[in-house]
Every structure is written in structure tokens, then in C-alpha cells.
Amino acid sequence: MKVVVAIDSFKGSLSSIEAGNAAKEGILKARHADVIVKPLADGGEGTTAALVEGLGGTYAEIEVTGPMGISTKAKYGIMEDGVTAVMEMAEASGIILVKREDLDPWKASTTGVGEMIRDAIKRGCREFIIGIGGSATTEGGIGMLQALGYVFYDSEGNVLPPVFESLGRIEKISGENVPEELKECHFQIACDVTNPLCGENGAVYVFGPQKGVKPDEKKAMDESMMHYAKKTAEFAGKDYSQISGVGAAGGLGFAFLSYFSNVELKSGITIVLKAIELEKELKDADIVVTGEGRLDFQTAMGKVPVGVAHLAKKYGCKVIAFAGGVTEDAGKCNEEGIDAFFPIVRGVTTLEKAMDTETAKKNMALCAEQVFRLL
């Protein structure tokens, strides 16, 4: 019997690999099996850690310019091949790095994201997996672009600072200082929103308020974003402003598509499943084990375990899911390819105790053992 284990993290309790290895321990107590554990994440918070831990990568930590211009430390992963970098833009330009009262969409910048990319290029990386959720920025990625050598000028030939209030003043764009190595890079951008750059469904109107955009500022800011999109289209030769997903991270998705030559915007789970080469392992698997901290109707709407289940069903695998907690409406998961699911908690307990890492590992192993005894 071949079993492939790909479990999302139990946030605050178990990492993806910890959960997977605990399940493996229980499976092997129940029967002889070839058990393969794969790291899993959805492209958001924790993706770097999952891939580094699960695929044997290393971390690089550097000083970058934070979202409000203050220096901060940012960490990203370099995979074993030495050419693939895994990043979360929130490490350098995330909203979690700014106190709520200090949020300022006119000043917040993605400069630090560009500095991370530049550092990885210098270390030899040419393949990039970048999650762009959780940003503090709304400046269309101009900060990242300037950090990578693009220069934006106003009507008088002055270099504009890499902040939102520059967008409406752009008259000329230069790429003369962009390093040649950037053209060799391939970017997979984990983007799970479908918003365009401009308009009532765009970056300013939809995501701006949580980053400090006031109601009476939306119209003027959106007009500035449209001006930026127009000037970018003139420079790039194509208008990407209405492409699905380019409004993510305050327009960072738009910057990637418009200014870089080899870019894919995809759902996070699609990128991660490809990176871990899960499909290759499923081709001759008998059973697939997946799961997450809480299984509910939202899981069935396309979260990580269902992504795994859909892929597993392509090869006729049975799919089992384990979770810390299961809601009454989790039955929807059965309709999406999960054949059976099980909560791992073994009795009445406190949430704190249930989420204790050692307790959760033990519960996962014991639950997996009993399920596989039956199988």
C-alpha cells in the first residue's frame, strides 16, 4: 500500500510537516506501507516555512525597507536546487508590520519586496514563488519596481519617490537601470483574489479601506491608479489593468505582469502542489491523507484539502482528512472528493491543551493509527 500524506498546517499548533509526520507515525503502527509526506500550504502565511521545512531548503535573512520606510528584517527561502526562492511579500511590506494608527496608504511602499528579489537574484536565484497576501500597500508595486531599477519621472524630469502619491504624477518611465538578470527570472505569483487594478472592484475601493484609505479619498486615488495604469501600458506596450488578480496587494500583481517578462498569476494551492510535485506521487498511490486545523463548509469551497482531494481523484485514490475540529456543515467536503474525515481530539479538553504541539502530534498519530487499522 502506498499512502501520500499532504496536510495543511494546524495554525498555532502543528506545521504541515509536523502534522504529516505524526500521521505517518500512526499509519506505520497500524500496517506496513510506503508513506510519503509532502509539505502543504496555500500560498499565504506559512508557505515559505512549509516548503523550506518540507523540501530541505534554507533561509536567507536580510535588512529591507519596511512598508513605512523603517528598516526591518525579512526572511525568505532558497530551495535545495539553489535557483528557486520562496517569498511572502508580507515579510517586507505586510500590514502586520504597521500599527493600525500608523497605516498611511499615501506613504506605504513595496520597496522591501524589490530588495528581497534583488538579494535572491544576487545569490543565483532565477525561479521565484511569491505569495502576495497581507500587504500594507496600495501603490501599484512602484516601490518594488524602483528597488529593481525602474525609474519614474514627473513632467519636469524629477525622479518620483516610490509611494502612492507619485502615481498620478508619472509622465515618463525608464528601465535602463534594470539588471539583465531580471529578464532571466520566472515568477509564480500566488494570488487568490480576482480583482482588477482599477474601478469599484479594484485595489483602492476593495482593499484600500483596511490599509487606511478614507471613503472620501477613494475616487481621487482610483483616478491616480488609472493614470499609473495608462502610463504603464504606454511603457509596456500592453494594458494589464483589467486582468483578473492584478488588484491584489494594492496592485503588486499588476506590477509583476506589466514590468517582468515571465510571470504567472495563479492560485496559491496550484503553485504549491506543482512545487512539491504532488501529482507525480499520486499516480500510483492507494490512499491520500490530507486535512487542516478546522474542516467546515469553507474547506469545501476550494481550500487546501479540497485541492488535494481533487488531484487525488484524478488517479482514483481514496482520500481521508484529519482535522483538529469538524463542524456540522463539513459534510460538504464529502461532495468535493474527501471520502471520510475525522477529528483528532480524543475527549473533552480546553482549546489551549488541544492545540499544544505535543498533544496534537499524539492525537494525530493515535487517530491515524485507528483509521488505518480499519483500512
Tab-separated table of C-alpha atoms in Angstrom:
chain	number	residue	atom	x	y	z
A	1	MET	CA	0.000	0.000	0.000
A	2	LYS	CA	1.255	3.461	-0.898
A	3	VAL	CA	-0.012	6.385	1.173
A	4	VAL	CA	0.663	10.026	0.329
A	5	VAL	CA	0.241	12.451	3.233
A	6	ALA	CA	-0.276	16.141	2.432
A	7	ILE	CA	-1.796	18.019	5.368
A	8	ASP	CA	-2.057	21.782	5.739
A	9	SER	CA	-0.738	23.338	8.942
A	10	PHE	CA	-2.895	23.393	12.062
A	11	LYS	CA	-2.286	27.095	12.658
A	12	GLY	CA	-0.899	27.793	16.112
A	13	SER	CA	-0.399	24.096	16.752
A	14	LEU	CA	1.319	21.964	14.073
A	15	SER	CA	3.272	22.860	10.971
A	16	SER	CA	2.398	20.989	7.787
A	17	ILE	CA	5.371	18.658	8.153
A	18	GLU	CA	4.741	18.071	11.871
A	19	ALA	CA	1.148	17.098	11.142
A	20	GLY	CA	2.202	14.889	8.241
A	21	ASN	CA	4.915	13.077	10.169
A	22	ALA	CA	2.561	12.462	13.105
A	23	ALA	CA	0.028	10.913	10.735
A	24	LYS	CA	2.792	8.795	9.203
A	25	GLU	CA	3.786	7.525	12.655
A	26	GLY	CA	0.240	6.338	13.301
A	27	ILE	CA	-0.153	4.756	9.882
A	28	LEU	CA	3.038	2.715	10.296
A	29	LYS	CA	1.899	1.462	13.704
A	30	ALA	CA	-1.192	0.060	12.048
A	31	ARG	CA	0.315	-1.585	8.988
A	32	HIS	CA	3.246	-1.873	6.607
A	33	ALA	CA	3.009	0.856	3.997
A	34	ASP	CA	5.089	3.134	1.820
A	35	VAL	CA	4.234	6.537	3.326
A	36	ILE	CA	5.287	9.730	1.535
A	37	VAL	CA	4.901	13.041	3.432
A	38	LYS	CA	4.629	16.262	1.433
A	39	PRO	CA	4.547	19.842	2.783
A	40	LEU	CA	1.387	21.806	2.068
A	41	ALA	CA	0.335	25.467	2.088
A	42	ASP	CA	-1.993	27.788	0.195
A	43	GLY	CA	0.479	30.452	-0.911
A	44	GLY	CA	-0.239	32.695	2.057
A	45	GLU	CA	1.292	32.929	5.504
A	46	GLY	CA	3.361	29.851	6.272
A	47	THR	CA	4.095	28.885	2.658
A	48	THR	CA	7.799	29.698	2.904
A	49	ALA	CA	8.158	27.701	6.111
A	50	ALA	CA	6.242	24.730	4.701
A	51	LEU	CA	8.363	24.489	1.562
A	52	VAL	CA	11.684	25.145	3.288
A	53	GLU	CA	10.948	22.606	6.024
A	54	GLY	CA	9.385	20.050	3.706
A	55	LEU	CA	11.732	20.240	0.732
A	56	GLY	CA	15.029	20.774	2.515
A	57	GLY	CA	15.647	24.437	1.759
A	58	THR	CA	17.470	27.092	3.749
A	59	TYR	CA	16.582	30.590	4.917
A	60	ALA	CA	18.131	33.892	3.921
A	61	GLU	CA	17.545	36.866	6.220
A	62	ILE	CA	18.270	40.449	5.179
A	63	GLU	CA	17.582	44.026	6.216
A	64	VAL	CA	14.989	45.648	3.960
A	65	THR	CA	12.945	48.831	3.844
A	66	GLY	CA	9.681	48.192	5.668
A	67	PRO	CA	6.290	49.399	4.412
A	68	MET	CA	6.548	52.765	6.180
A	69	GLY	CA	10.213	53.321	5.328
A	70	ILE	CA	11.661	51.908	8.551
A	71	SER	CA	14.287	49.184	8.250
A	72	THR	CA	13.090	45.688	9.123
A	73	LYS	CA	14.374	42.102	8.865
A	74	ALA	CA	12.827	39.904	6.191
A	75	LYS	CA	13.275	36.177	5.700
A	76	TYR	CA	12.800	34.104	2.551
A	77	GLY	CA	13.607	30.570	1.499
A	78	ILE	CA	16.050	29.153	-1.035
A	79	MET	CA	15.301	25.615	-2.135
A	80	GLU	CA	17.864	22.820	-2.428
A	81	ASP	CA	18.301	23.437	-6.157
A	82	GLY	CA	19.866	26.817	-5.323
A	83	VAL	CA	17.846	28.630	-8.007
A	84	THR	CA	14.325	28.693	-6.529
A	85	ALA	CA	13.385	31.365	-3.997
A	86	VAL	CA	10.171	31.259	-1.977
A	87	MET	CA	8.931	34.565	-0.560
A	88	GLU	CA	5.975	36.129	1.193
A	89	MET	CA	5.665	39.825	0.380
A	90	ALA	CA	4.218	40.355	3.854
A	91	GLU	CA	7.697	39.690	5.286
A	92	ALA	CA	8.852	43.020	3.843
A	93	SER	CA	5.680	45.029	3.214
A	94	GLY	CA	2.995	43.354	5.302
A	95	ILE	CA	0.203	45.047	7.199
A	96	ILE	CA	1.291	43.151	10.311
A	97	LEU	CA	4.465	45.274	10.333
A	98	VAL	CA	2.491	48.507	10.864
A	99	LYS	CA	0.499	49.651	13.884
A	100	ARG	CA	-3.086	50.329	12.879
A	101	GLU	CA	-2.828	54.006	13.804
A	102	ASP	CA	0.273	54.354	11.620
A	103	LEU	CA	-1.275	52.989	8.411
A	104	ASP	CA	-0.903	55.513	5.588
A	105	PRO	CA	-1.759	54.378	2.036
A	106	TRP	CA	-0.125	57.504	0.593
A	107	LYS	CA	3.280	56.589	2.049
A	108	ALA	CA	3.291	52.752	2.352
A	109	SER	CA	5.658	51.153	-0.157
A	110	THR	CA	6.694	47.741	-1.504
A	111	THR	CA	10.381	48.727	-1.708
A	112	GLY	CA	11.365	45.886	0.618
A	113	VAL	CA	9.840	43.288	-1.719
A	114	GLY	CA	12.092	44.501	-4.523
A	115	GLU	CA	15.074	44.383	-2.169
A	116	MET	CA	14.309	40.733	-1.317
A	117	ILE	CA	14.071	39.832	-5.011
A	118	ARG	CA	17.292	41.694	-5.782
A	119	ASP	CA	19.095	39.863	-2.974
A	120	ALA	CA	17.877	36.476	-4.231
A	121	ILE	CA	18.992	37.279	-7.774
A	122	LYS	CA	22.477	38.096	-6.456
A	123	ARG	CA	22.523	34.688	-4.736
A	124	GLY	CA	21.800	32.985	-8.073
A	125	CYS	CA	18.028	32.500	-7.878
A	126	ARG	CA	16.077	32.646	-11.133
A	127	GLU	CA	12.847	30.854	-10.163
A	128	PHE	CA	10.537	32.685	-7.751
A	129	ILE	CA	7.416	31.629	-5.860
A	130	ILE	CA	5.937	34.707	-4.192
A	131	GLY	CA	2.816	34.962	-2.046
A	132	ILE	CA	1.388	38.467	-2.185
A	133	GLY	CA	-1.292	38.399	0.506
A	134	GLY	CA	-1.397	40.594	3.622
A	135	SER	CA	0.078	43.782	2.206
A	136	ALA	CA	0.043	47.226	3.832
A	137	THR	CA	0.404	48.909	0.443
A	138	THR	CA	-1.757	50.404	-2.299
A	139	GLU	CA	0.946	51.890	-4.572
A	140	GLY	CA	0.734	49.564	-7.537
A	141	GLY	CA	4.123	47.993	-6.796
A	142	ILE	CA	6.071	51.153	-7.674
A	143	GLY	CA	8.344	50.644	-4.649
A	144	MET	CA	9.296	47.126	-5.714
A	145	LEU	CA	9.901	48.346	-9.263
A	146	GLN	CA	12.181	51.194	-8.174
A	147	ALA	CA	14.192	48.823	-5.986
A	148	LEU	CA	14.769	46.716	-9.102
A	149	GLY	CA	15.973	49.617	-11.253
A	150	TYR	CA	12.877	51.172	-12.812
A	151	VAL	CA	12.741	54.965	-12.591
A	152	PHE	CA	9.572	57.089	-12.661
A	153	TYR	CA	9.697	60.774	-13.632
A	154	ASP	CA	7.239	63.675	-13.380
A	155	SER	CA	6.566	66.248	-16.136
A	156	GLU	CA	9.646	68.277	-15.141
A	157	GLY	CA	12.010	65.305	-15.248
A	158	ASN	CA	12.212	64.858	-11.468
A	159	VAL	CA	12.552	61.335	-10.081
A	160	LEU	CA	9.402	60.449	-8.150
A	161	PRO	CA	9.545	58.729	-4.746
A	162	PRO	CA	8.195	55.145	-4.579
A	163	VAL	CA	4.864	55.956	-2.885
A	164	PHE	CA	1.223	56.190	-3.902
A	165	GLU	CA	1.131	59.965	-4.189
A	166	SER	CA	3.576	59.651	-7.112
A	167	LEU	CA	1.230	57.544	-9.259
A	168	GLY	CA	-0.851	60.433	-10.582
A	169	ARG	CA	2.277	62.425	-11.491
A	170	ILE	CA	4.088	59.854	-13.630
A	171	GLU	CA	4.918	61.111	-17.123
A	172	LYS	CA	7.949	59.026	-18.085
A	173	ILE	CA	9.232	55.565	-17.122
A	174	SER	CA	12.758	54.244	-17.654
A	175	GLY	CA	14.019	50.678	-17.428
A	176	GLU	CA	17.639	51.460	-18.284
A	177	ASN	CA	18.888	50.557	-14.790
A	178	VAL	CA	17.099	47.213	-14.564
A	179	PRO	CA	19.621	44.365	-14.221
A	180	GLU	CA	19.803	41.963	-17.174
A	181	GLU	CA	19.442	39.036	-14.760
A	182	LEU	CA	15.841	40.047	-14.060
A	183	LYS	CA	14.937	39.064	-17.622
A	184	GLU	CA	16.151	35.525	-16.864
A	185	CYS	CA	13.766	35.144	-13.929
A	186	HIS	CA	10.468	33.260	-13.862
A	187	PHE	CA	7.882	34.374	-11.303
A	188	GLN	CA	4.957	32.350	-9.992
A	189	ILE	CA	2.749	34.748	-8.041
A	190	ALA	CA	0.353	33.195	-5.541
A	191	CYS	CA	-2.762	35.314	-5.930
A	192	ASP	CA	-6.167	34.130	-4.727
A	193	VAL	CA	-8.227	37.246	-5.459
A	194	THR	CA	-9.776	38.112	-8.818
A	195	ASN	CA	-9.925	41.903	-8.598
A	196	PRO	CA	-8.737	44.151	-11.432
A	197	LEU	CA	-6.457	47.118	-10.737
A	198	CYS	CA	-8.948	49.985	-11.073
A	199	GLY	CA	-12.637	50.744	-10.616
A	200	GLU	CA	-15.133	49.846	-7.899
A	201	ASN	CA	-13.825	46.264	-7.761
A	202	GLY	CA	-10.195	47.355	-7.859
A	203	ALA	CA	-7.333	47.703	-5.420
A	204	VAL	CA	-8.298	51.097	-3.963
A	205	TYR	CA	-12.029	50.564	-3.498
A	206	VAL	CA	-11.984	46.972	-2.245
A	207	PHE	CA	-8.738	46.620	-0.288
A	208	GLY	CA	-7.828	50.254	0.387
A	209	PRO	CA	-10.038	50.793	3.461
A	210	GLN	CA	-8.237	48.132	5.512
A	211	LYS	CA	-4.955	49.904	4.695
A	212	GLY	CA	-6.109	53.355	5.722
A	213	VAL	CA	-7.892	54.710	2.625
A	214	LYS	CA	-10.713	57.029	3.718
A	215	PRO	CA	-14.104	56.959	1.936
A	216	ASP	CA	-13.647	60.471	0.532
A	217	GLU	CA	-10.213	59.534	-0.877
A	218	LYS	CA	-11.272	56.535	-2.963
A	219	LYS	CA	-12.291	58.365	-6.127
A	220	ALA	CA	-9.168	60.539	-6.394
A	221	MET	CA	-6.867	57.641	-5.525
A	222	ASP	CA	-8.511	55.382	-8.083
A	223	GLU	CA	-8.035	58.085	-10.729
A	224	SER	CA	-4.330	58.225	-9.839
A	225	MET	CA	-4.167	54.438	-10.187
A	226	MET	CA	-5.789	54.728	-13.624
A	227	HIS	CA	-3.159	57.283	-14.647
A	228	TYR	CA	-0.421	54.913	-13.495
A	229	ALA	CA	-2.060	52.088	-15.477
A	230	LYS	CA	-2.194	54.266	-18.594
A	231	LYS	CA	1.472	55.289	-18.390
A	232	THR	CA	2.475	51.711	-17.650
A	233	ALA	CA	0.552	50.466	-20.694
A	234	GLU	CA	2.379	53.016	-22.860
A	235	PHE	CA	5.705	51.779	-21.468
A	236	ALA	CA	4.941	48.035	-21.561
A	237	GLY	CA	3.021	48.026	-24.823
A	238	LYS	CA	0.039	46.265	-23.270
A	239	ASP	CA	-2.649	47.171	-20.730
A	240	TYR	CA	-2.918	44.579	-17.937
A	241	SER	CA	-5.100	46.691	-15.611
A	242	GLN	CA	-8.285	44.640	-16.097
A	243	ILE	CA	-6.688	41.195	-15.822
A	244	SER	CA	-8.149	39.096	-13.011
A	245	GLY	CA	-5.993	39.277	-9.878
A	246	VAL	CA	-3.828	42.291	-10.728
A	247	GLY	CA	-5.514	44.309	-7.961
A	248	ALA	CA	-4.012	42.011	-5.322
A	249	ALA	CA	-1.627	43.526	-2.767
A	250	GLY	CA	-2.514	47.066	-3.774
A	251	GLY	CA	-1.671	46.426	-7.416
A	252	LEU	CA	1.535	44.439	-6.898
A	253	GLY	CA	0.163	41.759	-9.219
A	254	PHE	CA	-0.214	44.436	-11.897
A	255	ALA	CA	3.425	45.483	-11.469
A	256	PHE	CA	4.667	41.915	-11.891
A	257	LEU	CA	2.652	41.301	-15.053
A	258	SER	CA	3.394	44.670	-16.648
A	259	TYR	CA	7.109	45.050	-15.954
A	260	PHE	CA	8.515	41.492	-15.801
A	261	SER	CA	8.769	39.227	-18.826
A	262	ASN	CA	7.952	35.764	-17.426
A	263	VAL	CA	5.144	35.886	-14.859
A	264	GLU	CA	2.230	33.638	-13.908
A	265	LEU	CA	-0.567	34.704	-11.560
A	266	LYS	CA	-2.078	31.539	-10.088
A	267	SER	CA	-3.955	30.341	-7.031
A	268	GLY	CA	-1.602	29.609	-4.167
A	269	ILE	CA	-2.579	25.969	-3.817
A	270	THR	CA	-1.966	25.374	-7.555
A	271	ILE	CA	1.562	26.752	-7.267
A	272	VAL	CA	2.372	24.777	-4.115
A	273	LEU	CA	1.018	21.482	-5.486
A	274	LYS	CA	3.254	21.919	-8.521
A	275	ALA	CA	6.278	22.855	-6.402
A	276	ILE	CA	6.004	19.771	-4.198
A	277	GLU	CA	5.374	17.542	-7.246
A	278	LEU	CA	2.363	16.004	-5.534
A	279	GLU	CA	0.760	14.750	-8.737
A	280	LYS	CA	3.793	12.605	-9.549
A	281	GLU	CA	3.404	10.780	-6.217
A	282	LEU	CA	-0.353	10.321	-6.651
A	283	LYS	CA	-0.117	8.378	-9.900
A	284	ASP	CA	0.500	5.075	-8.075
A	285	ALA	CA	-0.910	5.941	-4.641
A	286	ASP	CA	-3.690	3.979	-2.961
A	287	ILE	CA	-4.688	6.409	-0.224
A	288	VAL	CA	-4.179	10.142	0.239
A	289	VAL	CA	-4.279	11.759	3.673
A	290	THR	CA	-4.956	15.472	3.935
A	291	GLY	CA	-6.531	17.891	6.420
A	292	GLU	CA	-6.274	21.198	8.254
A	293	GLY	CA	-6.956	22.680	11.674
A	294	ARG	CA	-10.695	23.031	11.111
A	295	LEU	CA	-12.832	21.320	8.498
A	296	ASP	CA	-16.046	23.158	7.591
A	297	PHE	CA	-18.118	24.261	4.598
A	298	GLN	CA	-15.417	26.801	3.690
A	299	THR	CA	-12.981	23.920	3.235
A	300	ALA	CA	-15.284	22.602	0.521
A	301	MET	CA	-15.137	25.953	-1.278
A	302	GLY	CA	-11.613	25.368	-2.534
A	303	LYS	CA	-9.285	25.388	0.459
A	304	VAL	CA	-6.116	23.299	0.575
A	305	PRO	CA	-7.540	19.840	1.491
A	306	VAL	CA	-10.077	20.019	-1.332
A	307	GLY	CA	-7.332	20.992	-3.775
A	308	VAL	CA	-5.501	17.835	-2.747
A	309	ALA	CA	-8.690	15.747	-2.967
A	310	HIS	CA	-9.484	16.917	-6.497
A	311	LEU	CA	-5.995	15.977	-7.665
A	312	ALA	CA	-6.143	12.611	-5.877
A	313	LYS	CA	-9.452	11.701	-7.507
A	314	LYS	CA	-7.835	12.191	-10.912
A	315	TYR	CA	-5.923	8.979	-10.118
A	316	GLY	CA	-8.694	7.132	-8.293
A	317	CYS	CA	-7.212	7.468	-4.803
A	318	LYS	CA	-9.222	7.183	-1.605
A	319	VAL	CA	-8.987	10.442	0.358
A	320	ILE	CA	-9.024	10.722	4.150
A	321	ALA	CA	-8.840	14.002	6.062
A	322	PHE	CA	-7.870	14.695	9.664
A	323	ALA	CA	-8.684	17.922	11.482
A	324	GLY	CA	-8.409	19.488	14.897
A	325	GLY	CA	-12.104	20.321	14.760
A	326	VAL	CA	-15.004	19.428	12.466
A	327	THR	CA	-18.229	21.438	12.103
A	328	GLU	CA	-21.722	20.126	11.340
A	329	ASP	CA	-21.613	21.531	7.822
A	330	ALA	CA	-18.303	19.802	6.974
A	331	GLY	CA	-20.255	17.145	5.090
A	332	LYS	CA	-19.834	19.352	2.035
A	333	CYS	CA	-16.241	18.105	1.959
A	334	ASN	CA	-17.501	14.626	1.043
A	335	GLU	CA	-19.073	16.115	-2.080
A	336	GLU	CA	-15.664	17.536	-3.050
A	337	GLY	CA	-13.703	14.293	-3.014
A	338	ILE	CA	-12.875	13.710	0.658
A	339	ASP	CA	-14.217	10.192	1.269
A	340	ALA	CA	-14.128	10.422	5.064
A	341	PHE	CA	-12.883	12.879	7.666
A	342	PHE	CA	-12.048	12.552	11.343
A	343	PRO	CA	-11.455	14.984	14.213
A	344	ILE	CA	-8.306	14.019	16.102
A	345	VAL	CA	-9.293	15.359	19.554
A	346	ARG	CA	-9.965	12.361	21.803
A	347	GLY	CA	-12.033	13.824	24.596
A	348	VAL	CA	-13.284	16.900	26.401
A	349	THR	CA	-10.411	19.339	26.777
A	350	THR	CA	-9.516	23.008	26.646
A	351	LEU	CA	-8.626	24.650	23.335
A	352	GLU	CA	-5.212	25.529	24.749
A	353	LYS	CA	-4.492	21.905	25.645
A	354	ALA	CA	-5.820	20.580	22.319
A	355	MET	CA	-3.564	22.990	20.419
A	356	ASP	CA	-0.461	22.132	22.423
A	357	THR	CA	2.015	20.855	19.843
A	358	GLU	CA	2.939	17.620	21.616
A	359	THR	CA	-0.696	16.856	22.424
A	360	ALA	CA	-1.745	17.482	18.839
A	361	LYS	CA	1.039	15.260	17.479
A	362	LYS	CA	-0.002	12.447	19.809
A	363	ASN	CA	-3.684	12.814	18.910
A	364	MET	CA	-2.905	12.842	15.190
A	365	ALA	CA	-0.809	9.666	15.423
A	366	LEU	CA	-3.418	7.830	17.504
A	367	CYS	CA	-6.273	8.824	15.204
A	368	ALA	CA	-4.372	7.851	12.054
A	369	GLU	CA	-3.431	4.506	13.609
A	370	GLN	CA	-7.039	3.551	14.304
A	371	VAL	CA	-8.294	4.605	10.869
A	372	PHE	CA	-5.576	2.591	9.154
A	373	ARG	CA	-6.231	-0.451	11.357
A	374	LEU	CA	-9.718	-0.447	9.869
A	375	LEU	CA	-8.386	0.014	6.342
